[in-house]
Every structure is written in C-alpha cells, then in structure tokens.
XYZ file of C-alpha atoms in Angstrom:
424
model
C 28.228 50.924 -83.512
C 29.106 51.134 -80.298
C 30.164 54.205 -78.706
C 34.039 53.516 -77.848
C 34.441 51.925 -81.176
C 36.881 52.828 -83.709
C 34.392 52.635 -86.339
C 31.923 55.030 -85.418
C 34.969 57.339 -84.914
C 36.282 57.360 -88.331
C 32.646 57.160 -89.530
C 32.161 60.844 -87.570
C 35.311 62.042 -88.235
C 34.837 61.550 -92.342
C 31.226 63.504 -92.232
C 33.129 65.789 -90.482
C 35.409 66.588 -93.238
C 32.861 65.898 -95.901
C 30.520 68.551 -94.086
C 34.059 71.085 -94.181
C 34.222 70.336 -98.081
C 30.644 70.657 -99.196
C 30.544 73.749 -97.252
C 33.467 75.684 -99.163
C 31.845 74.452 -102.341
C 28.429 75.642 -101.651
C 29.216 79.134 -100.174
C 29.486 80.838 -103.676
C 25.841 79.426 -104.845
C 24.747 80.476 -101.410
C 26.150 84.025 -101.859
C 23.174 85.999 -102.911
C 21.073 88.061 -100.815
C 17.340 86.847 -99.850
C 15.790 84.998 -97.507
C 16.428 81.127 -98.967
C 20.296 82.146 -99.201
C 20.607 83.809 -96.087
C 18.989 79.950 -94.370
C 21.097 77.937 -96.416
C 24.502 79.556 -95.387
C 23.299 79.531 -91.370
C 22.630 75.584 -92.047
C 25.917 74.587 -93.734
C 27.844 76.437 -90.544
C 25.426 74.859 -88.199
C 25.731 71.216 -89.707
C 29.601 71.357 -90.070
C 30.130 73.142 -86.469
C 27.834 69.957 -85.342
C 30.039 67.421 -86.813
C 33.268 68.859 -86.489
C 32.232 68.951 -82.601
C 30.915 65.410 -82.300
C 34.132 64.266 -83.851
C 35.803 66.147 -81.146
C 34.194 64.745 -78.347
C 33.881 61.389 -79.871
C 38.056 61.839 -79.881
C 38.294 62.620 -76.470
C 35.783 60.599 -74.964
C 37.760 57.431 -76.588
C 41.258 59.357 -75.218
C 39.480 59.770 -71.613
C 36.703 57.236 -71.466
C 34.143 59.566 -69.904
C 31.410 57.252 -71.024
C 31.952 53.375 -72.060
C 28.619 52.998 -73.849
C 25.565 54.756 -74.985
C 23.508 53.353 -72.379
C 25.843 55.287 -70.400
C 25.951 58.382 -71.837
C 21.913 58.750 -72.216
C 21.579 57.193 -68.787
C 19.172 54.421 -70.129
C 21.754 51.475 -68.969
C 20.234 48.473 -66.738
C 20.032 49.685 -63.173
C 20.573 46.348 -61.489
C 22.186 43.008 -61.077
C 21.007 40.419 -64.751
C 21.758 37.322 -64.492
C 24.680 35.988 -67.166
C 23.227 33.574 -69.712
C 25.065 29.828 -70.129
C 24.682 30.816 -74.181
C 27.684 31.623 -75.996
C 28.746 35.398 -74.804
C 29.689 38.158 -76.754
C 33.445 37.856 -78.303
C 35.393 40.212 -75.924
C 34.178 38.121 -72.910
C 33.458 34.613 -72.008
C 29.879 34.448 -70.448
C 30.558 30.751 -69.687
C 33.238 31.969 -67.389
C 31.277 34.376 -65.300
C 29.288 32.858 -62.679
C 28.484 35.574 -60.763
C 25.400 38.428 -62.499
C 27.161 40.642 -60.822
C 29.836 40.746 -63.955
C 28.630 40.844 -66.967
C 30.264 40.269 -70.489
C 30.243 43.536 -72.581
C 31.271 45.014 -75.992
C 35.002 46.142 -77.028
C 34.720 49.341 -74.655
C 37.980 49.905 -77.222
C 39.721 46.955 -76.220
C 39.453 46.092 -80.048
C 41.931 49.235 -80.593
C 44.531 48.201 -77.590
C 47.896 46.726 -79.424
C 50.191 43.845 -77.613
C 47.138 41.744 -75.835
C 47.629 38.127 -75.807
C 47.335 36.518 -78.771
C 47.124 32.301 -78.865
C 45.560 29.873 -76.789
C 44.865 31.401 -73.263
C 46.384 28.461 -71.459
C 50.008 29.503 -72.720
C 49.018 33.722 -72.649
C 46.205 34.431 -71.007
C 43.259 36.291 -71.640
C 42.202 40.206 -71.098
C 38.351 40.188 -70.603
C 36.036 43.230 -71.422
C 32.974 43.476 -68.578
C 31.067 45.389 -66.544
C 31.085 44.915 -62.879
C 27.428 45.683 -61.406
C 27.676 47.242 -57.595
C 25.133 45.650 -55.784
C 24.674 48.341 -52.803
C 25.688 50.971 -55.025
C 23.596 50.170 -57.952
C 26.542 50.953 -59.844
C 27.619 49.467 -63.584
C 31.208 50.219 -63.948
C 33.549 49.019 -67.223
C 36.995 46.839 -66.247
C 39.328 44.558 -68.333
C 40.275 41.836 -66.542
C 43.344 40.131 -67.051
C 43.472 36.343 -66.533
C 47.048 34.682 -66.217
C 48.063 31.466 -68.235
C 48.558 29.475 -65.167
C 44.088 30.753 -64.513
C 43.335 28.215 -67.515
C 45.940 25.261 -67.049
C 44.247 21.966 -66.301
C 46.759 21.714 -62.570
C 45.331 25.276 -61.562
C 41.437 24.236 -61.960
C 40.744 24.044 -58.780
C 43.341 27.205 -57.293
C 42.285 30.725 -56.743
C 44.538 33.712 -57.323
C 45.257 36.728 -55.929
C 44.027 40.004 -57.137
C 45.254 43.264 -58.245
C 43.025 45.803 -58.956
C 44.637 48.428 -61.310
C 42.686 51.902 -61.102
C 43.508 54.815 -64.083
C 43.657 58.196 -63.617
C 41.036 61.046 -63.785
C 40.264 62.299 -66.582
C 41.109 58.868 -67.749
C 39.995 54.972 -68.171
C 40.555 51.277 -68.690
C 41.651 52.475 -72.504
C 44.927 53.775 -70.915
C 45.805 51.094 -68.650
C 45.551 48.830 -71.852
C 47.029 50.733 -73.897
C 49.315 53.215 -72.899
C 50.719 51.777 -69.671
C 50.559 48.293 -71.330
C 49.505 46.438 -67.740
C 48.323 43.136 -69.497
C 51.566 42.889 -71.588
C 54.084 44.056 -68.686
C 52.138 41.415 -66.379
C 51.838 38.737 -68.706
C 55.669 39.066 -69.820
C 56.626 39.160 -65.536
C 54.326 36.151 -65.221
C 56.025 34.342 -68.185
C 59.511 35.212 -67.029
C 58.441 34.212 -62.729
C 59.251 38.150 -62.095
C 56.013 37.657 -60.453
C 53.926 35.061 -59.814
C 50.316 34.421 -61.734
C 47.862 37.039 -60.564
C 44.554 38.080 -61.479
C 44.189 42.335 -63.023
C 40.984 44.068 -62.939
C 41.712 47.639 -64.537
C 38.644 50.147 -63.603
C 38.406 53.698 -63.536
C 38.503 55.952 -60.121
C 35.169 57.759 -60.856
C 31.728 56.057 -60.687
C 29.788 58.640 -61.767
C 31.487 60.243 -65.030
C 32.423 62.461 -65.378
C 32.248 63.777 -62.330
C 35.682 62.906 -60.185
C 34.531 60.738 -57.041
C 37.775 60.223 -55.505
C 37.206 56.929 -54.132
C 35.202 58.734 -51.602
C 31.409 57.905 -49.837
C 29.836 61.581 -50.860
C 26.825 62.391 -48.220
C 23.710 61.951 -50.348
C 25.784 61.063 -53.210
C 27.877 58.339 -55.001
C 29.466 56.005 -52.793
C 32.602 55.000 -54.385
C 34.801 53.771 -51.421
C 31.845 51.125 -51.043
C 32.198 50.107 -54.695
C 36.000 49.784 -54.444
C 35.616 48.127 -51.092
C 32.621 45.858 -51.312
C 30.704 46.079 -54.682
C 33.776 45.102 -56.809
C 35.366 42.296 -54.714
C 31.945 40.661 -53.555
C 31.647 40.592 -57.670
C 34.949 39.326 -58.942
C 35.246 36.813 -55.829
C 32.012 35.668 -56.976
C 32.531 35.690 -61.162
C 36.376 34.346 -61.137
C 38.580 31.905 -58.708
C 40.316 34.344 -56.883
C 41.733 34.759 -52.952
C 39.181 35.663 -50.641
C 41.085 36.559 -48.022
C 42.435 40.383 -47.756
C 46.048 39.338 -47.959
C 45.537 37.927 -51.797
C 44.495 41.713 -52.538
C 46.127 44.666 -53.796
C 45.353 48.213 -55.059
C 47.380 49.416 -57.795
C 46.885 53.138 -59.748
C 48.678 56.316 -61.027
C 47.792 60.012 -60.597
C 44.182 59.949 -59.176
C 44.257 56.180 -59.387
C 47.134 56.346 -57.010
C 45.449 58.265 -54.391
C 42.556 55.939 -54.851
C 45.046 53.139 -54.030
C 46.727 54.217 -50.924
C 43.252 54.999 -49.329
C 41.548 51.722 -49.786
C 44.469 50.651 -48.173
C 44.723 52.839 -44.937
C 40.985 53.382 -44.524
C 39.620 49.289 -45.686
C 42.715 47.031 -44.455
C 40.199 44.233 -44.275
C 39.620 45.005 -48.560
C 43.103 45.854 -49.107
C 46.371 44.569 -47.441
C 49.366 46.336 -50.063
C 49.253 49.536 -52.473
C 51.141 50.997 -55.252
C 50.439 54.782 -55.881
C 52.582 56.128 -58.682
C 52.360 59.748 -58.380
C 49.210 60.316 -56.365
C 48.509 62.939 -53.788
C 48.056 62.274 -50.105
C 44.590 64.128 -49.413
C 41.884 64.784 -51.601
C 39.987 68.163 -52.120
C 37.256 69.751 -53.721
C 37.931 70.615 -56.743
C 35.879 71.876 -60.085
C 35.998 68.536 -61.046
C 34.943 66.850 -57.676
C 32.345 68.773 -56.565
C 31.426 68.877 -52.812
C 33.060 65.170 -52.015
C 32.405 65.804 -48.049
C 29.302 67.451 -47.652
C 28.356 70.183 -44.839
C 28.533 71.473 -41.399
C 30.743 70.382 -38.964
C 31.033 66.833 -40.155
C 32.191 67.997 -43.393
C 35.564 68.889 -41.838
C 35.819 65.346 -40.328
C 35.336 63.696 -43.358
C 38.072 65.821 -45.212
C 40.501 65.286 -42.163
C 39.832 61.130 -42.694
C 40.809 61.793 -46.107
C 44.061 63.106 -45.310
C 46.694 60.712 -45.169
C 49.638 63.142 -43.627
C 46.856 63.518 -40.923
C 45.345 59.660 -40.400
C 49.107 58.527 -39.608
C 49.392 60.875 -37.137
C 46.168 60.312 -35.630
C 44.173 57.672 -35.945
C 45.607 53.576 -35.656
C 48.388 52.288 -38.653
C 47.295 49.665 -40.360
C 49.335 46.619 -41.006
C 49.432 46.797 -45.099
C 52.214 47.559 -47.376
C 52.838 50.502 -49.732
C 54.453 51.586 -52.264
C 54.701 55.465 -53.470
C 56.862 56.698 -56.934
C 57.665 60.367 -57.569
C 60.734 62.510 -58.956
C 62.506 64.340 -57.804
C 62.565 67.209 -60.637
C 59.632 67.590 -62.468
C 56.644 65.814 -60.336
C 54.437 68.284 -57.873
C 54.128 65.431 -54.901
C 57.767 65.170 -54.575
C 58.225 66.742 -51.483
C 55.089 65.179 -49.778
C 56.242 61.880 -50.777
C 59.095 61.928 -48.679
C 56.857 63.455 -45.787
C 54.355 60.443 -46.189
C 57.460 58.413 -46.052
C 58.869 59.821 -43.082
C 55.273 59.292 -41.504
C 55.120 55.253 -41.877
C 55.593 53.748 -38.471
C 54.814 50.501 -38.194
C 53.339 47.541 -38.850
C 52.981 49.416 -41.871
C 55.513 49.414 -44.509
C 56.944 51.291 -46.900
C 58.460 51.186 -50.037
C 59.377 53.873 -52.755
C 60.068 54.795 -56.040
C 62.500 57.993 -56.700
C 63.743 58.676 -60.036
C 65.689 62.038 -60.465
C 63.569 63.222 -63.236
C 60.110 62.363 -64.801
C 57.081 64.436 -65.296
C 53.144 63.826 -64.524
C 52.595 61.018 -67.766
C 52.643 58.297 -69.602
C 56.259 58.039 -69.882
C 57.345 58.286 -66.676
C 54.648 55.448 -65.243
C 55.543 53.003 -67.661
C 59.225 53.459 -66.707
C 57.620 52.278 -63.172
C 55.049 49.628 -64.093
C 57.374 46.603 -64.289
C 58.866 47.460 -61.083
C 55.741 48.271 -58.962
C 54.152 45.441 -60.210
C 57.097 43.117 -59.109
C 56.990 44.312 -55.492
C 52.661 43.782 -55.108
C 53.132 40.756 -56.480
C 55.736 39.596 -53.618
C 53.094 41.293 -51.251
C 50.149 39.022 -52.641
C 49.747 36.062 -50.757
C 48.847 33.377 -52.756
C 45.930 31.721 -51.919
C 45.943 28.801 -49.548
C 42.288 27.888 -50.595
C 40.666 26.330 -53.149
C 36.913 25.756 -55.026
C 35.543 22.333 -53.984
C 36.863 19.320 -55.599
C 33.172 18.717 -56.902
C 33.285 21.991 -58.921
C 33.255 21.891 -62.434
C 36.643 22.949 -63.786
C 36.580 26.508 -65.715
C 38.425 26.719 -69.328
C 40.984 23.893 -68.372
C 44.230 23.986 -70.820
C 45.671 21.316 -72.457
C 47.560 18.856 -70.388
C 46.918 16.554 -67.415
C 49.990 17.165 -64.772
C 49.054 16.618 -61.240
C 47.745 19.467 -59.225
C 50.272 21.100 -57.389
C 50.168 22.169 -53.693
C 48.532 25.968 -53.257
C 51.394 27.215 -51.284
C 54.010 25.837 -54.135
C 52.443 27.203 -57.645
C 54.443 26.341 -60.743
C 56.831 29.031 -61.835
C 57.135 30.370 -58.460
C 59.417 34.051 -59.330
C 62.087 34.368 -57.611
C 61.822 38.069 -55.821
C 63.630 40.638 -57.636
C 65.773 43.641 -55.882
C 63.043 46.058 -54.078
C 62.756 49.421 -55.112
C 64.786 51.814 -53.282
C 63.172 52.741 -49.992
C-alpha cells in the first residue's frame, strides 16, 4: 500500500483502535505484581502509543504531504533520470503520453481520494495526471498533478502546444490541497468549458524540494537548489514530456501562502522562465525561519543573497522586469495586508500590476478559493498562446474523436472572451 493511500490509513488507524481496546481489556489480567506482569503492561502502552502515533502522522502526512511515497520517506527513491517504458503505464498516468524520462508516471500520491476530477472521455473533460518530475541538475524527484485541458486531446489540437501554469501549494502543504481543497482542476476545467479562459496546461507541485524542510524557492549555498528546479529542472521536463509553449510568454506561476511568494519570485528574479504571477497571500521577502533553516548561507554574501530575496528592496534597486502580477490580500484579517499595498505602490513599469482586495478573509482555504476563479481568469489572459507547433511528421498524442480541420494557433476554438480584471 502505498504511503499516501487511503487504505493504509484506515488500515493504521483500525490497529490503532484495536491496540486502545485490547489494552483496557488486558490491564486487569496484567494487574499482578512480578516480573512477567510488570513486561506485559510496559508492552501494551508501548504497542498502542506506537500505533496511535503512526496513525497520527500517517493523518497528517496525507493532510500536508511531507512525503509522497516510501521511497521518499526512507530516502531509497531512484536518484536519476529512467527512461518511461512504451508498455501500458500505471492507471493514474499515461506512460504512452510522456515522452520525456524526465516525467515519470507514478501511483495515486492521493489523487484516488480528491472529489470533482474529470470524469468521461478526456477529449470532452480532460485529464489530471499523477507524476513525478525528475530535476536533471538538481537530481531532484518531485510529485505534481498535471492537468490536461479537453481541447490537449481533440484531434484539431494534435499538433498545438499550450501554455503553462504552474500552480505551487503552500508550506506545510502539497499537491493533495491544490486538488482537493482549492479544487484547481475543477475551477479550470469549468473556466475552460465556459471560454472564461482559454485551454491551458496545470502542473500543481509543492514549494519545498527537500521535505520537509521549507526551501523557499531559493538556491541554498551547499544545499538544495530549488529556484533551479522551478526555473530549469521542471520546464526543461514538462516542455519535453507534454506539447506545451516554449517560449516564456506561454508561462505562468501561480501559488498561495508560501506558494505565492514562490510565484512572484520566479517571476522578478527568472523573467526568461516566467513572464506573469498570481500570489494569493504571500509575503514579499523570505527569512530564516525554524522551518527554513539557513536559506542564504554565511559571511558577507549571506546578506546579499537575503537582500535579492526581498522584493520591497529588488524594485527599488535592481532593473523591473517586464512580467505581470497579480497579489490578493484583505484587508481585515490577513498579516500581508499592509505590504501588499506597499508592493503595489512599488510597481513601475513595464511591470504590471494587478490586485485582489477583499474587506475580510483570513490565512485559508476559504478565502483562496473565493480567489481561484478570478486569479486564474486574469493568468490566463496573460498566457500567450502558443504560436508554434510539433512537426507535422509527429505522431499525434491521445487524439479525440472527430476530424475538424486544424485551426490557426493564434485563433484556438473557444477563444474566452476576457472577463472584468480584478480591482487594481
């Protein structure tokens, strides 16, 4: 069973109780004094404090997604890029589909628990795919779900790429609550379906690449080098597994909380990765924290890299980038109110700005998903969709029913017409 999945959970969970029960009805044979007695009451406490705590951390792990797989938690997983076999793949991801070994099919990693994913033919509602994406500077293997649009598997799309938006959680957090609790496959599919926004490609990761320690999206000296990941390792692989843009201006950054901050920096500091971001709720510098460790090293250069992390400071000195943001906040009840409107204020151009404001909403769920649909209308008017196309010699991938003529790139089918912008 794998380690995400539901099963094992409720398998835990039941020894758990089981462990409770047996213990209350042994403790009265077990009462006597001596030796034997004595052992047998220490091992009921130790076996039920045992289970009761694996269920516990099985429950949060599957809440958080710490670790996706047991590979991952014993650190025993593949250290390298294997290629992806032609065979029949595993059922939560089409091998045949992935040409790249740089993504790889994998198990559930709980998307068999996540309620309201397409269900029906993928050429009429797309398709969420569970993988891992392999870094290959980084050496790092990192779960995503990646949505695929209708229009990805219609026979007049076969030969059109499509931009990308890559959707990062928060920390703690993973690709479980993007699926789930924000619901980012079924608000995008149900945009795409209505032409609220036009077909684009989701790959939901996490923000840290070494859980469950918090990397920030940051290169740490002599450590994990997550900006490279989210800046090379993960678009060299999905440009190579999927038909998507390969230009910059087909790709986005999308994320909440940690995510968020994540977002805007790929944006400011990798322009050439990332041309538009949406940060709902993140900060606008990253620290050290308990959870981050030493992100920036030591001595005087240590100061320099925290500065370059500081978006307040990098508008102020160092060149604007021409990319497009969005930021969300409240204005009772979330902490990077008032430095939202500062970052705001900072935006000269050719950057743009955009914002979300609602009057009240705390740090959660509740408040993001109120800002999902929204936030991803506006990246998807900022995605350019691509102009190029695979060969006319390449084999066609998944290809729907129907034969209609291939449109032109720059006119796809159910074009959206753009919706009001959030308030700026």
């Amino acid at each position: 069973m794998g380690l995400t999945s539901q099963s094992l959970e409720i398998t835990v969970i039941t020894l758990a109780v089981a462990c409770v029960a047996l213990t209350v009805w042994l403790w009265p044979r077990l009462s006597p004094r001596g030796v034997l007695p004595v052992l047998g009451r220490l091992a009921t406490v130790l076996v039920t404090q045992v289970a009761v705590l694996c269920s516990l951390a099985l429950a949060v792990n599957s809440s958080f997604e710490f670790y996706s797989s047991w590979d991952e938690l014993l650190g025993t997983g593949d250290e390298g890029p294997v290629a992806v076999s032609k065979g029949g793949g595993p059922r939560y991801a089409d091998a045949r589909s992935l040409r790249g070994g740089l993504v790889q099919p994998a198990g559930p990693q709980g998307l068999d628990r996540v309620t309201g994913l397409p269900e029906g033919p993928p050429h009429e509602v797309g398709r969420v795919e569970s993988v891992r994406i392999v870094g290959r500077r980084t050496r790092v293997v990192n779960p995503a779900f990646v949505y695929l649009p209708p229009q990805y598997f219609q026979h007049q799309y076969r030969r059109q790429r499509f931009p990308v938006s890559v959707v990062i959680s928060g920390y703690p957090g993973g690709i479980m609550n993007l699926a789930q609790h924000l619901r980012i496959p079924h608000t995008a599919g149900r945009l795409i379906e209505e032409g609220r926004m036009q077909p684009t490609v989701l790959v939901m990761v996490r923000p840290t690449i070494a859980p469950p320690r918090d990397t920030e999206c940051v290169d740490v000296p002599g450590g994990p080098q997550a900006e490279t990941f989210f800046t090379r390792d993960l678009p060299e692989a999905v440009k190579a597994a999927y038909r998507v843009g390969h230009d910059p201006s087909a790709w986005g950054a999308f994320g909440y909380s940690s995510g968020g901050t994540c977002s805007l920096l790929l944006s400011l500091r990798n322009p050439g990765s990332y041309t538009s971001a949406v940060s709902l709720s993140g900060d606008y510098a990253v620290k050290d924290d308990l959870t981050t460790g030493n992100l920036f090293g030591s001595g005087a250069a240590a100061g320099r890299r925290e500065r370059e992390h500081d978006l307040l400071w990098r508008l102020a000195h160092r060149p604007v980038p021409r990319v497009s943001v969005l930021v969300a906040s409240s204005r009772l009840g979330e902490p990077n109110y008032r430095d939202t409107l500062r970052f705001i204020e900072a935006v000269r151009p050719p950057m743009a700005v955009d914002s979300i404001i609602l009057p009240r909403g705390s740090h959660q769920f509740s408040t993001w998903r109120r800002e999902v649909a929204p936030a991803l209308e506006w990246q998807g008017r900022q995605l350019t969709f691509p102009q190029d196309v695979e060969a006319a010699h390449a084999p066609p991938k998944r290809p729907g029913a129907g034969a209609t003529p291939s449109p032109s790139p720059s006119a796809p089918s159910r074009s959206p017409s753009p919706p009001p912008s959030p308030s700026a």
